[in-house]
Coordinates of C-alpha atoms in Angstrom, one line a residue:
M1 CA -73.5 -32.1 118.2
K2 CA -75.0 -35.6 118.6
I3 CA -78.6 -35.7 117.4
L4 CA -81.2 -38.5 117.3
L5 CA -84.0 -37.9 114.7
V6 CA -87.0 -40.1 115.6
G7 CA -89.4 -40.7 112.7
S8 CA -86.8 -40.0 110.1
T9 CA -88.8 -41.5 107.2
G10 CA -92.0 -39.6 107.9
H11 CA -93.5 -36.5 106.3
L12 CA -91.8 -34.0 108.7
G13 CA -88.9 -36.2 109.7
G14 CA -87.8 -36.5 106.1
R15 CA -87.4 -32.7 105.9
F16 CA -85.4 -32.7 109.1
K17 CA -83.2 -35.4 107.7
E18 CA -82.4 -33.2 104.7
L19 CA -81.7 -30.1 106.8
L20 CA -79.5 -31.9 109.3
A21 CA -77.5 -33.4 106.5
I22 CA -76.4 -30.0 105.4
N23 CA -74.2 -29.5 108.5
N24 CA -71.7 -32.3 108.3
K25 CA -70.2 -31.3 111.7
D26 CA -73.2 -33.0 113.5
E27 CA -73.3 -36.7 114.3
I28 CA -76.8 -37.7 113.2
H29 CA -78.6 -40.9 114.2
Y30 CA -81.9 -42.0 112.8
L31 CA -84.9 -44.0 114.2
S32 CA -87.9 -44.8 112.0
R33 CA -91.4 -45.7 113.1
T34 CA -90.7 -49.3 111.9
N35 CA -87.5 -49.5 114.0
I36 CA -89.5 -48.2 117.0
R37 CA -92.2 -50.9 116.6
L38 CA -89.6 -53.6 116.5
L39 CA -87.9 -52.3 119.6
Y40 CA -91.1 -52.3 121.5
Q41 CA -91.9 -55.9 120.3
Q42 CA -88.4 -57.0 121.5
N43 CA -88.7 -55.0 124.7
C44 CA -85.4 -53.5 123.8
L45 CA -84.8 -49.7 123.7
T46 CA -81.0 -49.8 124.3
C47 CA -80.5 -47.1 121.6
L48 CA -82.3 -44.7 123.9
E49 CA -79.8 -45.4 126.7
T50 CA -77.2 -43.4 124.7
S51 CA -76.6 -39.8 125.5
Y52 CA -77.7 -37.3 122.8
D53 CA -77.3 -33.5 122.8
L54 CA -80.7 -33.2 120.9
I55 CA -83.6 -35.6 120.3
I56 CA -86.1 -34.6 117.7
N57 CA -89.4 -36.5 117.9
C58 CA -91.4 -36.4 114.6
V59 CA -93.4 -39.5 115.2
G60 CA -97.2 -39.3 115.5
I61 CA -100.2 -41.3 114.4
V62 CA -103.3 -39.5 113.3
G63 CA -106.5 -41.4 113.9
R64 CA -110.3 -41.3 114.2
N65 CA -112.5 -42.2 117.1
Q66 CA -113.9 -45.2 115.1
M67 CA -110.8 -47.3 114.8
S68 CA -109.7 -50.8 115.6
T69 CA -108.2 -51.8 118.9
A70 CA -104.9 -52.4 117.1
C71 CA -104.9 -48.8 115.8
H72 CA -105.7 -47.5 119.2
E73 CA -102.7 -49.4 120.6
D74 CA -100.4 -47.9 117.9
M75 CA -101.6 -44.4 118.7
F76 CA -101.0 -44.9 122.4
L77 CA -97.5 -46.3 121.7
A78 CA -96.5 -43.6 119.2
N79 CA -98.3 -40.5 120.6
I80 CA -98.0 -41.1 124.4
L81 CA -95.5 -43.8 125.4
L82 CA -92.7 -42.9 123.0
P83 CA -92.6 -39.2 124.0
Y84 CA -92.4 -40.3 127.7
I85 CA -89.6 -42.8 126.9
L86 CA -87.7 -40.0 125.1
A87 CA -88.2 -37.6 127.9
C88 CA -87.0 -40.2 130.4
S89 CA -83.9 -40.7 128.2
I90 CA -83.2 -37.0 128.4
E91 CA -83.7 -37.0 132.2
R92 CA -81.2 -39.9 132.7
N93 CA -78.6 -39.0 130.1
G94 CA -78.9 -35.2 129.5
G95 CA -79.7 -33.4 126.3
F96 CA -82.7 -31.6 125.0
L97 CA -86.0 -32.8 123.4
I98 CA -88.0 -31.2 120.6
H99 CA -91.4 -32.8 120.5
F100 CA -94.2 -32.1 118.0
S101 CA -97.8 -31.8 119.3
S102 CA -100.8 -30.7 117.3
N103 CA -103.4 -28.0 117.1
S104 CA -105.9 -30.9 117.3
I105 CA -105.7 -30.4 121.1
F106 CA -108.1 -27.5 120.4
D107 CA -110.4 -29.3 118.0
S108 CA -113.4 -29.0 120.3
S109 CA -112.7 -25.4 121.3
K110 CA -115.1 -22.6 120.2
Q111 CA -112.2 -20.1 120.0
N112 CA -111.0 -19.6 116.4
T113 CA -107.9 -17.6 117.5
R114 CA -105.7 -19.4 120.1
T115 CA -102.7 -18.4 122.1
I116 CA -100.4 -20.1 124.5
H117 CA -102.9 -19.1 127.2
T118 CA -105.9 -20.8 125.5
N119 CA -106.9 -23.9 127.4
P120 CA -106.9 -27.1 125.3
F121 CA -110.2 -28.7 124.7
T122 CA -110.5 -31.9 122.6
T123 CA -112.9 -34.8 122.5
S124 CA -111.1 -36.7 119.7
I125 CA -108.9 -39.6 120.5
Y126 CA -106.0 -38.2 118.5
G127 CA -106.2 -34.8 120.2
Q128 CA -106.3 -36.5 123.6
T129 CA -103.2 -38.6 122.9
K130 CA -101.3 -35.5 121.7
L131 CA -102.4 -33.6 124.8
L132 CA -101.2 -36.5 127.0
S133 CA -97.9 -36.5 125.2
E134 CA -97.4 -32.9 126.1
H135 CA -98.2 -33.7 129.7
S136 CA -95.8 -36.7 129.9
V137 CA -93.0 -34.6 128.6
S138 CA -93.7 -31.5 130.8
I139 CA -94.0 -33.5 134.0
T140 CA -90.8 -35.6 133.3
L141 CA -88.5 -32.8 132.3
P142 CA -87.7 -29.3 133.6
K143 CA -88.7 -26.5 131.2
N144 CA -85.2 -25.9 130.1
K145 CA -84.9 -29.4 128.7
Y146 CA -87.7 -29.4 126.1
L147 CA -89.5 -27.5 123.3
I148 CA -93.0 -28.7 122.4
I149 CA -94.3 -27.3 119.1
R150 CA -98.0 -27.4 118.3
T151 CA -98.2 -27.7 114.5
P152 CA -101.1 -27.1 112.2
Q153 CA -102.0 -29.5 109.3
Q154 CA -98.9 -30.1 107.1
Y155 CA -98.4 -30.1 103.4
S156 CA -95.5 -30.3 101.0
E157 CA -94.7 -30.6 97.3
F158 CA -94.6 -34.4 97.7
I159 CA -98.2 -35.0 96.5
D160 CA -97.9 -38.8 96.8
F161 CA -97.3 -38.7 100.5
P162 CA -100.5 -40.0 102.2
R163 CA -100.5 -37.5 105.1
N164 CA -100.1 -34.5 102.7
L165 CA -103.2 -32.2 102.9
L166 CA -102.8 -31.2 99.2
S167 CA -102.9 -34.8 98.1
K168 CA -106.2 -35.4 99.8
L169 CA -107.7 -32.4 98.0
L170 CA -106.4 -33.6 94.7
I171 CA -107.7 -37.2 95.3
N172 CA -111.2 -35.9 96.1
L173 CA -111.2 -33.7 93.1
S174 CA -110.1 -36.6 90.8
K175 CA -113.1 -38.6 92.0
S176 CA -115.7 -35.9 91.6
N177 CA -116.2 -32.6 89.9
V178 CA -117.9 -31.4 93.1
F179 CA -115.9 -30.4 96.1
T180 CA -118.0 -30.3 99.3
I181 CA -117.1 -28.5 102.5
T182 CA -118.6 -30.4 105.4
R183 CA -117.3 -28.4 108.3
N184 CA -117.3 -24.7 109.0
E185 CA -113.9 -24.6 110.4
I186 CA -111.1 -22.0 110.3
F187 CA -107.6 -23.6 110.4
S188 CA -104.1 -23.0 109.2
I189 CA -101.7 -25.2 107.3
A190 CA -97.9 -25.1 107.1
H191 CA -95.2 -26.5 104.8
V192 CA -93.1 -29.2 106.4
S193 CA -89.9 -27.4 105.4
A194 CA -91.1 -24.3 107.2
I195 CA -91.9 -26.2 110.3
A196 CA -88.5 -28.0 110.3
K197 CA -86.5 -24.8 109.7
L198 CA -88.5 -22.8 112.3
S199 CA -88.0 -25.6 114.9
L200 CA -84.2 -25.6 114.5
K201 CA -84.2 -21.8 114.6
L202 CA -86.2 -21.8 117.9
F203 CA -83.8 -24.4 119.3
R204 CA -80.7 -22.4 118.4
E205 CA -82.3 -19.3 119.9
G206 CA -83.0 -21.0 123.2
T207 CA -86.8 -21.1 123.0
L208 CA -88.2 -23.3 125.8
G209 CA -91.5 -24.8 126.8
I210 CA -94.6 -25.0 124.6
V211 CA -95.1 -22.9 121.5

């Protein structure tokens, strides 16, 4: 199987890279966030004109409402435009797309327990970009061509990784003996290895649509 892993140097993408390397029968191609930025600047996305059996998109930029214009542009590029381009590549050349969204699309919802039938409700820029990414994929591709996975906050044993939830907790504790909870929020976290393994399992089992 010919696979393109997009975001291969990131927190989640790095785990996919390890898992995919185990099966040496697959032909794996990698595209990092830096590569993607260069391709945009050069207006050259020829690598996406190639046919892949599976494209896994792990790229995403988390942000806050109070950000610079440049950061907003990066979020638009990574969270909305890139998934659309990948979906268009699948539409033209065939294959299947695994795209990662976020439970941040529910960050303004008053429902603590959510299902596939819960309507997304978000006022954050990040949540809105992830919701738009889902929309761009689902209107471009038929349901049998994509799997969108809404993930919770992620962690791993790599404490030094900046997007690791555990590293944030340790950094805060190292600065102060007092740990303050500022929001009364119920949320789940998941290990990046578990997310990667489950995603490949769902793909092999033929799971489609949004989960």
